Short mmCIF file of N, CA and C in Angstrom, two decimals:
data_model
loop_
_atom_site.label_atom_id
_atom_site.label_comp_id
_atom_site.label_asym_id
_atom_site.label_seq_id
_atom_site.Cartn_x
_atom_site.Cartn_y
_atom_site.Cartn_z
N UNK M 1 102.51 154.96 66.92
CA UNK M 1 103.84 154.92 67.41
C UNK M 1 104.59 153.84 66.66
N UNK M 2 105.73 154.17 66.42
CA UNK M 2 106.64 153.36 65.84
C UNK M 2 107.22 152.47 66.69
N UNK M 3 107.30 151.20 66.88
CA UNK M 3 107.79 150.35 67.92
C UNK M 3 109.02 149.69 67.51
N UNK M 4 110.02 149.11 68.31
CA UNK M 4 111.16 148.50 67.74
C UNK M 4 110.71 147.51 67.04
N UNK M 5 111.33 147.24 65.82
CA UNK M 5 110.88 146.33 64.62
C UNK M 5 111.22 144.85 64.75
N UNK M 6 110.85 143.96 64.31
CA UNK M 6 111.47 142.78 64.10
C UNK M 6 111.73 142.42 62.77
N UNK M 7 111.72 143.32 61.80
CA UNK M 7 112.08 143.09 60.50
C UNK M 7 113.36 142.73 60.32
N UNK M 8 113.61 141.87 59.49
CA UNK M 8 115.01 141.17 59.38
C UNK M 8 116.26 142.37 59.09
N UNK M 9 115.84 143.14 58.12
CA UNK M 9 116.86 144.28 57.68
C UNK M 9 116.65 145.65 58.13
N UNK M 10 115.61 145.81 59.18
CA UNK M 10 115.23 147.06 59.68
C UNK M 10 116.34 147.62 60.63
N UNK M 11 116.71 148.77 60.79
CA UNK M 11 117.59 149.30 62.04
C UNK M 11 116.66 149.12 63.36
N UNK M 12 117.29 148.58 64.37
CA UNK M 12 116.87 148.45 65.55
C UNK M 12 116.54 149.76 66.54
N UNK M 13 117.54 150.65 66.41
CA UNK M 13 117.40 151.63 67.21
C UNK M 13 117.56 152.91 66.39
N UNK M 14 117.41 153.00 65.25
CA UNK M 14 117.53 154.22 64.32
C UNK M 14 116.12 154.42 63.97
N UNK M 15 115.93 155.74 63.89
CA UNK M 15 114.71 156.27 63.32
C UNK M 15 114.51 155.91 61.86
N UNK M 16 113.23 155.72 61.45
CA UNK M 16 112.87 155.50 60.10
C UNK M 16 111.48 155.94 59.69
N UNK M 17 111.37 156.65 58.60
CA UNK M 17 109.85 156.97 58.30
C UNK M 17 108.90 155.91 58.00
N UNK M 18 107.58 156.33 58.11
CA UNK M 18 106.80 154.98 57.53
C UNK M 18 107.02 154.62 56.14
N UNK M 19 107.27 155.47 55.45
CA UNK M 19 107.64 155.27 53.97
C UNK M 19 108.39 156.20 53.21
N UNK M 20 109.37 156.30 52.38
CA UNK M 20 109.97 157.27 51.57
C UNK M 20 111.29 157.35 51.88
N UNK M 21 112.03 158.56 51.45
CA UNK M 21 113.32 158.58 51.44
C UNK M 21 113.68 159.44 52.55
N UNK M 22 114.46 159.27 53.14
CA UNK M 22 115.07 159.87 54.52
C UNK M 22 116.39 160.26 54.54
N UNK M 23 116.84 161.48 54.79
CA UNK M 23 118.29 161.90 55.04
C UNK M 23 118.43 162.81 56.37
N UNK M 24 119.23 163.65 56.25
CA UNK M 24 119.64 164.47 57.12
C UNK M 24 118.79 164.91 58.36
N UNK M 25 119.01 164.73 59.52
CA UNK M 25 118.12 165.27 60.88
C UNK M 25 118.29 166.54 60.72
N UNK M 26 117.23 167.30 61.10
CA UNK M 26 117.32 168.86 61.21
C UNK M 26 116.60 169.17 62.47
N UNK M 27 117.10 170.13 63.35
CA UNK M 27 116.43 170.83 64.53
C UNK M 27 115.77 169.99 65.18
N UNK M 28 116.75 169.29 65.77
CA UNK M 28 115.97 168.39 67.17
C UNK M 28 115.85 169.27 68.41
N UNK M 29 114.77 169.16 69.01
CA UNK M 29 114.54 170.37 69.94
C UNK M 29 113.48 169.49 71.05
N UNK M 30 113.60 170.05 72.06
CA UNK M 30 112.70 169.30 73.47
C UNK M 30 111.82 170.40 73.78
N UNK M 31 110.48 170.00 73.52
CA UNK M 31 109.55 171.05 73.62
C UNK M 31 108.12 170.45 73.98
N UNK M 32 107.41 171.03 74.65
CA UNK M 32 106.05 170.24 75.00
C UNK M 32 106.12 168.77 75.70
N UNK M 33 107.41 168.69 76.39
CA UNK M 33 107.75 167.49 77.28
C UNK M 33 107.93 166.55 76.21
N UNK M 34 108.39 166.73 75.03
CA UNK M 34 108.70 165.78 73.80
C UNK M 34 109.90 166.08 73.12
N UNK M 35 110.52 165.32 72.44
CA UNK M 35 111.71 165.49 71.49
C UNK M 35 110.95 165.64 70.05
N UNK M 36 111.29 166.63 69.56
CA UNK M 36 110.71 166.78 68.08
C UNK M 36 112.00 166.70 67.15
N UNK M 37 111.82 165.70 66.34
CA UNK M 37 112.89 165.46 65.27
C UNK M 37 112.51 165.75 63.65
N UNK M 38 113.07 166.80 63.13
CA UNK M 38 112.83 166.95 61.90
C UNK M 38 113.77 166.43 61.00
N UNK M 39 113.57 166.02 59.62
CA UNK M 39 114.39 165.28 58.81
C UNK M 39 114.20 165.44 57.39
N UNK M 40 115.07 165.52 56.40
CA UNK M 40 114.92 165.69 55.07
C UNK M 40 114.25 164.51 54.70
N UNK M 41 113.17 164.69 53.97
CA UNK M 41 112.05 163.68 53.52
C UNK M 41 111.53 163.72 52.23
N UNK M 42 111.41 162.67 51.37
CA UNK M 42 110.61 162.67 50.40
C UNK M 42 109.74 161.61 50.24
N UNK M 43 108.36 161.86 50.78
CA UNK M 43 107.38 160.87 51.24
C UNK M 43 106.90 160.26 49.92
N UNK M 44 106.98 160.48 48.79
CA UNK M 44 106.37 159.85 47.70
C UNK M 44 107.19 158.78 47.01
N UNK M 45 108.51 158.31 47.34
CA UNK M 45 109.37 157.24 46.67
C UNK M 45 110.39 157.22 47.73
N UNK M 46 111.04 155.96 47.48
CA UNK M 46 112.08 155.64 48.19
C UNK M 46 113.48 156.11 47.53
N UNK M 47 113.41 156.98 46.89
CA UNK M 47 114.48 157.48 46.22
C UNK M 47 114.40 159.09 46.19
N UNK M 48 115.60 159.81 46.24
CA UNK M 48 115.58 161.35 46.28
C UNK M 48 114.60 161.94 45.45
N UNK M 49 113.85 162.98 46.00
CA UNK M 49 113.00 163.76 45.15
C UNK M 49 112.89 164.88 45.79
N UNK M 50 111.84 165.84 45.64
CA UNK M 50 111.66 167.22 45.94
C UNK M 50 111.32 167.16 47.55
N UNK M 51 112.53 167.51 48.20
CA UNK M 51 112.72 167.78 49.71
C UNK M 51 111.68 168.25 50.55
N UNK M 52 111.00 167.56 51.57
CA UNK M 52 110.37 168.15 52.48
C UNK M 52 111.04 167.86 53.93
N UNK M 53 110.30 168.57 54.93
CA UNK M 53 110.65 168.26 56.22
C UNK M 53 109.80 167.38 56.84
N UNK M 54 110.17 165.86 57.20
CA UNK M 54 109.47 165.29 57.85
C UNK M 54 109.49 165.53 59.44
N UNK M 55 108.44 164.90 60.26
CA UNK M 55 108.52 165.31 61.73
C UNK M 55 108.05 164.12 62.54
N UNK M 56 108.56 163.93 63.79
CA UNK M 56 108.10 163.11 64.59
C UNK M 56 108.28 163.59 65.93
N UNK M 57 107.78 163.02 66.91
CA UNK M 57 108.19 163.21 68.40
C UNK M 57 108.11 162.03 69.14
N UNK M 58 108.93 162.20 70.20
CA UNK M 58 109.25 160.81 70.91
C UNK M 58 109.46 161.53 72.47
N UNK M 59 108.94 160.41 73.55
CA UNK M 59 109.02 160.67 74.94
C UNK M 59 110.46 160.38 75.16
N UNK M 60 111.12 159.15 74.36
CA UNK M 60 112.11 158.68 74.98
C UNK M 60 113.43 158.51 73.79
N UNK M 61 113.33 158.96 72.76
CA UNK M 61 114.30 158.94 71.58
C UNK M 61 114.24 157.45 71.10
N UNK M 62 113.49 156.62 71.45
CA UNK M 62 113.36 155.42 70.95
C UNK M 62 112.28 154.96 70.16
N UNK M 63 111.07 155.17 70.70
CA UNK M 63 109.74 155.19 70.09
C UNK M 63 109.15 156.69 69.66
N UNK M 64 108.73 156.51 68.38
CA UNK M 64 108.39 157.54 67.59
C UNK M 64 106.96 157.65 67.34
N UNK M 65 106.34 158.81 67.34
CA UNK M 65 105.13 159.18 66.82
C UNK M 65 105.21 159.90 65.42
N UNK M 66 104.78 159.50 64.38
CA UNK M 66 105.12 160.27 63.03
C UNK M 66 103.91 161.44 63.16
N UNK M 67 104.56 162.60 62.58
CA UNK M 67 103.39 163.65 62.64
C UNK M 67 103.41 163.92 61.19
N UNK M 68 102.29 164.92 60.94
CA UNK M 68 102.17 165.70 59.63
C UNK M 68 103.62 166.16 59.14
N UNK M 69 103.91 166.33 57.74
CA UNK M 69 105.02 166.98 57.26
C UNK M 69 104.87 168.48 57.78
N UNK M 70 106.16 168.60 58.25
CA UNK M 70 106.15 170.14 58.81
C UNK M 70 106.43 171.10 57.67
N UNK M 71 107.37 170.84 56.63
CA UNK M 71 107.47 171.66 55.65
C UNK M 71 107.34 171.23 54.32
N UNK M 72 106.69 171.66 53.25
CA UNK M 72 106.62 171.03 52.01
C UNK M 72 107.35 172.07 50.94
N UNK M 73 107.73 171.65 49.69
CA UNK M 73 108.06 172.56 48.74
C UNK M 73 106.79 173.51 48.42
N UNK M 74 107.58 174.66 47.86
CA UNK M 74 106.51 175.59 47.73
C UNK M 74 107.34 176.60 46.35
N UNK M 75 106.75 177.59 46.34
CA UNK M 75 107.61 178.53 45.15
C UNK M 75 108.68 178.95 45.33
N UNK M 76 109.27 178.90 46.60
CA UNK M 76 110.72 179.38 46.84
C UNK M 76 111.64 177.99 46.88
N UNK M 77 111.18 176.78 46.63
CA UNK M 77 111.88 175.55 46.15
C UNK M 77 111.68 174.47 47.16
N UNK M 78 112.68 173.57 47.11
CA UNK M 78 112.46 172.30 48.13
C UNK M 78 112.85 172.99 49.32
N UNK M 79 112.73 172.13 50.30
CA UNK M 79 112.98 172.18 51.93
C UNK M 79 114.11 171.47 52.25
N UNK M 80 115.54 172.22 52.18
CA UNK M 80 116.71 171.28 52.41
C UNK M 80 117.03 171.69 53.60
N UNK M 81 118.15 171.23 54.35
CA UNK M 81 118.57 171.38 55.77
C UNK M 81 118.57 172.43 56.48
N UNK M 82 118.46 172.53 57.80
CA UNK M 82 118.45 173.69 58.43
C UNK M 82 118.57 173.37 60.09
N UNK M 83 118.16 174.20 60.92
CA UNK M 83 118.32 174.00 62.35
C UNK M 83 117.04 174.42 63.13
N UNK M 84 116.77 174.41 64.36
CA UNK M 84 115.80 174.85 64.94
C UNK M 84 116.02 175.45 66.51
N UNK M 85 115.28 176.34 66.96
CA UNK M 85 115.54 176.97 68.27
C UNK M 85 114.25 177.02 68.76
N UNK M 86 114.08 177.00 70.44
CA UNK M 86 112.91 177.43 70.99
C UNK M 86 113.25 178.95 71.59
N UNK M 87 112.23 179.81 71.13
CA UNK M 87 112.33 181.23 71.32
C UNK M 87 111.45 181.41 72.48
N UNK M 88 111.77 181.00 73.57
CA UNK M 88 110.90 181.03 74.95
C UNK M 88 110.71 182.57 75.25
N UNK M 89 111.62 183.33 74.97
CA UNK M 89 111.38 184.78 75.34
C UNK M 89 110.82 185.64 74.36
N UNK M 90 110.74 185.15 73.15
CA UNK M 90 109.99 185.82 72.13
C UNK M 90 111.11 186.86 71.49
N UNK M 91 112.43 186.62 71.46
CA UNK M 91 113.12 187.48 70.91
C UNK M 91 113.31 187.72 69.49
N UNK M 92 112.38 186.91 68.77
CA UNK M 92 112.28 186.98 67.24
C UNK M 92 111.18 187.99 66.93
N UNK M 93 110.07 188.28 68.04
CA UNK M 93 109.21 189.03 67.69
C UNK M 93 107.99 188.37 66.96
N UNK M 94 108.01 187.08 66.61
CA UNK M 94 107.01 186.43 65.80
C UNK M 94 105.80 185.84 66.79
N UNK M 95 106.05 185.97 67.81
CA UNK M 95 104.92 185.26 68.81
C UNK M 95 104.16 186.60 69.71
N UNK M 96 103.18 186.05 70.37
CA UNK M 96 102.40 187.00 71.07
C UNK M 96 103.30 187.28 72.41
N UNK M 97 103.94 186.55 72.79
CA UNK M 97 104.79 186.80 74.11
C UNK M 97 105.66 185.60 74.45
N UNK M 98 106.39 185.70 75.39
CA UNK M 98 107.06 184.45 75.99
C UNK M 98 106.17 183.33 76.07
N UNK M 99 106.76 182.17 75.88
CA UNK M 99 106.19 180.70 75.84
C UNK M 99 107.23 180.00 75.56
N UNK M 100 107.17 178.58 76.09
CA UNK M 100 108.05 177.65 75.94
C UNK M 100 107.54 176.80 74.46
N UNK M 101 106.48 177.22 74.18
CA UNK M 101 105.95 176.48 72.81
C UNK M 101 106.06 177.42 71.66
N UNK M 102 107.25 178.52 71.58
CA UNK M 102 107.52 179.20 70.77
C UNK M 102 108.63 178.70 69.77
N UNK M 103 108.48 177.95 68.74
CA UNK M 103 109.46 177.19 68.02
C UNK M 103 109.73 178.15 66.71
N UNK M 104 111.10 178.03 66.47
CA UNK M 104 111.50 178.80 65.27
C UNK M 104 112.60 177.63 64.42
N UNK M 105 112.41 177.37 63.04
CA UNK M 105 113.15 176.89 62.29
C UNK M 105 113.67 177.46 61.19
N UNK M 106 114.96 177.34 60.89
CA UNK M 106 115.63 178.09 59.75
C UNK M 106 115.83 176.97 58.75
N UNK M 107 115.77 176.94 57.60
CA UNK M 107 116.03 176.07 56.59
C UNK M 107 116.49 176.78 55.32
N UNK M 108 117.21 175.88 54.30
CA UNK M 108 117.49 176.26 53.15
C UNK M 108 116.37 175.84 52.13
N UNK M 109 116.00 176.84 50.98
CA UNK M 109 115.07 176.96 49.98
C UNK M 109 116.20 176.48 48.85
N UNK M 110 115.97 175.49 48.25
CA UNK M 110 116.69 174.98 46.80
C UNK M 110 115.75 175.04 45.93
N UNK M 111 115.94 176.10 44.81
CA UNK M 111 114.99 176.16 43.82
C UNK M 111 115.78 175.98 42.47
N UNK M 112 115.45 174.78 41.72
CA UNK M 112 116.08 174.65 40.47
C UNK M 112 115.99 175.68 39.66
N UNK M 113 116.89 175.97 38.84
CA UNK M 113 117.05 177.16 37.69
C UNK M 113 117.21 176.71 36.51
N UNK M 114 117.13 177.64 35.59
CA UNK M 114 117.46 177.27 34.05
C UNK M 114 118.90 176.59 33.61
N UNK M 115 119.84 177.02 34.48
CA UNK M 115 121.11 176.23 33.95
C UNK M 115 121.33 174.95 34.50
N UNK M 116 120.51 174.55 35.22
CA UNK M 116 120.68 173.00 35.86
C UNK M 116 121.18 173.07 37.27
N UNK M 117 121.53 174.24 37.83
CA UNK M 117 121.92 174.43 39.06
C UNK M 117 120.70 174.87 39.99
N UNK M 118 121.08 174.85 41.26
CA UNK M 118 120.05 175.30 42.29
C UNK M 118 120.33 176.76 42.75
N UNK M 119 119.32 177.25 43.10
CA UNK M 119 119.55 178.68 43.51
C UNK M 119 119.07 178.69 45.03
N UNK M 120 119.96 178.76 45.98
CA UNK M 120 119.60 178.32 47.54
C UNK M 120 119.47 179.88 48.14
N UNK M 121 118.66 179.83 49.01
CA UNK M 121 118.30 181.12 50.12
C UNK M 121 117.82 180.44 51.31
N UNK M 122 117.92 181.18 52.34
CA UNK M 122 117.52 180.80 53.62
C UNK M 122 116.18 181.45 53.96
N UNK M 123 115.41 180.63 54.71
CA UNK M 123 114.15 180.82 55.17
C UNK M 123 113.87 180.50 56.64
N UNK M 124 112.71 180.82 56.95
CA UNK M 124 112.28 180.41 58.30
C UNK M 124 110.83 180.13 58.59
N UNK M 125 110.52 179.16 59.47
CA UNK M 125 108.95 178.90 59.64
C UNK M 125 108.92 179.05 61.03
N UNK M 126 107.65 179.05 61.75
CA UNK M 126 107.55 179.28 63.22
C UNK M 126 106.21 178.26 63.50
N UNK M 127 106.16 178.14 64.97
CA UNK M 127 105.30 177.29 65.50
C UNK M 127 104.59 177.91 66.78
N UNK M 128 103.46 178.29 66.74
CA UNK M 128 102.82 178.72 68.01
C UNK M 128 102.43 177.71 69.12
N UNK M 129 102.45 176.52 68.67
CA UNK M 129 101.91 175.46 69.62
C UNK M 129 102.71 174.29 69.69
N UNK M 130 104.22 174.59 69.77
CA UNK M 130 105.11 173.78 70.44
C UNK M 130 105.48 172.74 69.12
N UNK M 131 105.13 173.00 68.08
CA UNK M 131 105.74 172.11 67.04
C UNK M 131 104.64 171.48 66.40
N UNK M 132 103.29 171.55 66.99
CA UNK M 132 102.24 170.85 66.10
C UNK M 132 101.88 171.36 64.65
N UNK M 133 101.94 172.62 64.35
CA UNK M 133 101.87 173.20 63.19
C UNK M 133 102.62 174.15 62.86
N UNK M 134 103.00 174.40 61.59
CA UNK M 134 103.91 175.41 61.04
C UNK M 134 103.54 176.46 60.22
N UNK M 135 104.16 177.70 60.36
CA UNK M 135 103.59 178.77 59.63
C UNK M 135 105.08 179.34 58.76
N UNK M 136 105.15 179.26 57.50
CA UNK M 136 106.20 179.94 56.88
C UNK M 136 106.07 181.10 56.97
N UNK M 137 107.19 182.05 57.32
CA UNK M 137 107.19 183.45 57.36
C UNK M 137 106.90 183.93 55.96
N UNK M 138 106.21 185.08 56.05
CA UNK M 138 105.82 185.63 54.87
C UNK M 138 106.75 186.44 54.01
N UNK M 139 107.59 186.86 54.81
CA UNK M 139 109.09 187.45 54.19
C UNK M 139 110.10 186.59 53.73
N UNK M 140 109.92 185.36 53.50
CA UNK M 140 110.91 184.35 53.00
C UNK M 140 111.04 184.63 51.33
N UNK M 141 112.41 184.46 51.25
CA UNK M 141 113.65 184.31 51.97
C UNK M 141 114.08 185.40 52.83
N UNK M 142 114.65 185.00 54.04
CA UNK M 142 114.99 186.08 54.80
C UNK M 142 116.35 186.53 54.63
N UNK M 143 117.17 185.37 53.66
CA UNK M 143 118.62 185.87 53.55
C UNK M 143 118.63 185.33 52.12
N UNK M 144 118.72 186.11 51.00
CA UNK M 144 119.13 185.65 49.49
C UNK M 144 120.36 185.15 49.36
N UNK M 145 120.63 184.58 48.32
CA UNK M 145 121.85 184.01 48.05
C UNK M 145 122.73 185.04 47.31
N UNK M 146 123.91 185.54 47.70
CA UNK M 146 124.85 186.35 47.17
C UNK M 146 125.53 186.03 46.05
N UNK M 147 125.11 184.81 45.56
CA UNK M 147 125.67 184.44 43.81
C UNK M 147 126.73 183.38 44.11
N UNK M 148 126.48 182.65 45.41
CA UNK M 148 127.20 181.40 45.68
C UNK M 148 126.48 179.96 44.92
N UNK M 149 127.33 179.29 44.57
CA UNK M 149 126.77 177.83 43.97
C UNK M 149 126.32 177.02 45.42
N UNK M 150 126.96 177.05 46.15
CA UNK M 150 126.55 176.37 47.41
C UNK M 150 126.35 177.31 48.66
N UNK M 151 124.98 177.52 49.17
CA UNK M 151 124.70 178.38 50.32
C UNK M 151 123.65 177.89 51.10
N UNK M 152 124.17 176.99 51.88
CA UNK M 152 122.72 176.33 52.67
C UNK M 152 123.30 175.87 53.85
N UNK M 153 122.15 174.98 54.67
CA UNK M 153 122.58 174.22 56.06
C UNK M 153 122.53 175.11 56.91
N UNK M 154 121.62 176.18 57.35
CA UNK M 154 121.85 177.29 58.30
C UNK M 154 121.97 176.64 59.91
N UNK M 155 122.85 176.94 60.60
CA UNK M 155 122.76 176.66 61.96
C UNK M 155 122.52 177.91 62.98
N UNK M 156 121.34 178.00 63.60
CA UNK M 156 120.99 179.21 64.23
C UNK M 156 121.29 178.95 65.80
N UNK M 157 121.76 179.90 66.46
CA UNK M 157 121.80 179.93 68.04
C UNK M 157 121.51 181.14 68.47
N UNK M 158 121.15 181.26 69.78
CA UNK M 158 120.87 182.60 70.53
C UNK M 158 121.85 182.83 71.59
N UNK M 159 122.47 183.78 71.51
CA UNK M 159 123.43 183.90 72.33
C UNK M 159 123.01 185.03 73.79
N UNK M 160 122.56 184.18 74.60
CA UNK M 160 121.94 184.65 75.79
C UNK M 160 122.73 186.14 76.30
N UNK M 161 123.93 185.71 76.66
CA UNK M 161 124.83 186.99 76.84
C UNK M 161 124.79 188.20 76.20
N UNK M 162 124.93 188.03 75.00
CA UNK M 162 125.03 189.14 74.06
C UNK M 162 123.63 189.69 73.52
N UNK M 163 122.49 188.87 73.59
CA UNK M 163 120.99 189.15 73.32
C UNK M 163 120.97 189.30 71.93
N UNK M 164 121.42 188.27 71.20
CA UNK M 164 121.64 188.22 69.62
C UNK M 164 121.58 186.88 69.10
N UNK M 165 121.05 186.83 67.92
CA UNK M 165 121.00 185.42 67.16
C UNK M 165 122.50 185.20 66.41
N UNK M 166 123.04 184.24 66.23
CA UNK M 166 124.00 183.75 65.38
C UNK M 166 123.73 182.84 64.25
N UNK M 167 123.89 182.99 63.08
CA UNK M 167 123.56 182.02 61.97
C UNK M 167 124.94 181.67 61.29
N UNK M 168 125.03 180.33 61.19
CA UNK M 168 126.37 179.89 60.43
C UNK M 168 125.90 179.21 59.14
N UNK M 169 126.43 179.40 58.23
CA UNK M 169 125.82 178.79 56.85
C UNK M 169 127.23 178.41 56.04
N UNK M 170 126.91 177.19 55.13
CA UNK M 170 128.04 176.64 54.50
C UNK M 170 128.10 177.36 53.10
N UNK M 171 129.42 177.68 52.55
CA UNK M 171 129.59 178.31 51.40
C UNK M 171 130.58 177.20 50.76
N UNK M 172 130.10 176.01 50.42
CA UNK M 172 130.82 175.11 49.79
C UNK M 172 132.01 174.35 50.93
N UNK M 173 133.15 174.93 50.85
CA UNK M 173 134.17 174.47 51.51
C UNK M 173 134.36 175.38 52.69
N UNK M 174 133.65 176.30 52.86
CA UNK M 174 133.88 177.33 53.91
C UNK M 174 132.55 177.65 54.64
N UNK M 175 132.76 178.27 55.88
CA UNK M 175 131.56 178.75 56.78
C UNK M 175 131.54 180.34 56.70
N UNK M 176 130.10 180.46 56.49
CA UNK M 176 129.79 181.82 56.83
C UNK M 176 129.07 182.29 58.00
N UNK M 177 129.16 183.43 58.60
CA UNK M 177 128.73 183.89 59.76
C UNK M 177 127.68 185.12 59.55
#
């Protein structure tokens, strides 16, 4: 458990990884009677590198247990920002049935391409066990890039009254739905 630190220059009430580079928080969820925090993470250095999704859990949002990395780079690219949902009613069809342990995260894959730019697309991963382990969807990417330079940071919500998902995504200075 990460306890409040007495290090002179360390944050007192801010989350920090055990080592490495940390950036955007992603997909904060409450499942299995714990808060799950995901975050942009490069565990090999204290400077930016191939992005992973770090994962930590907390009972009180102050003391954190570090979990294994939730998402690591693969052939679709680095794991950039996204969001998460609890699919308690199995609306996605990814699970065996309804459960409060059905978690889904949506994230941007960012793959460097020959012209020095990134090709960004959207993918998902899911957890059958309340966030303890993650499976990347075999049909990733679920949304391919329509040719935009900036196409990232999916925010997904379930509209209960309409019974459908809504995904917002940045297109640089605008938002797509």
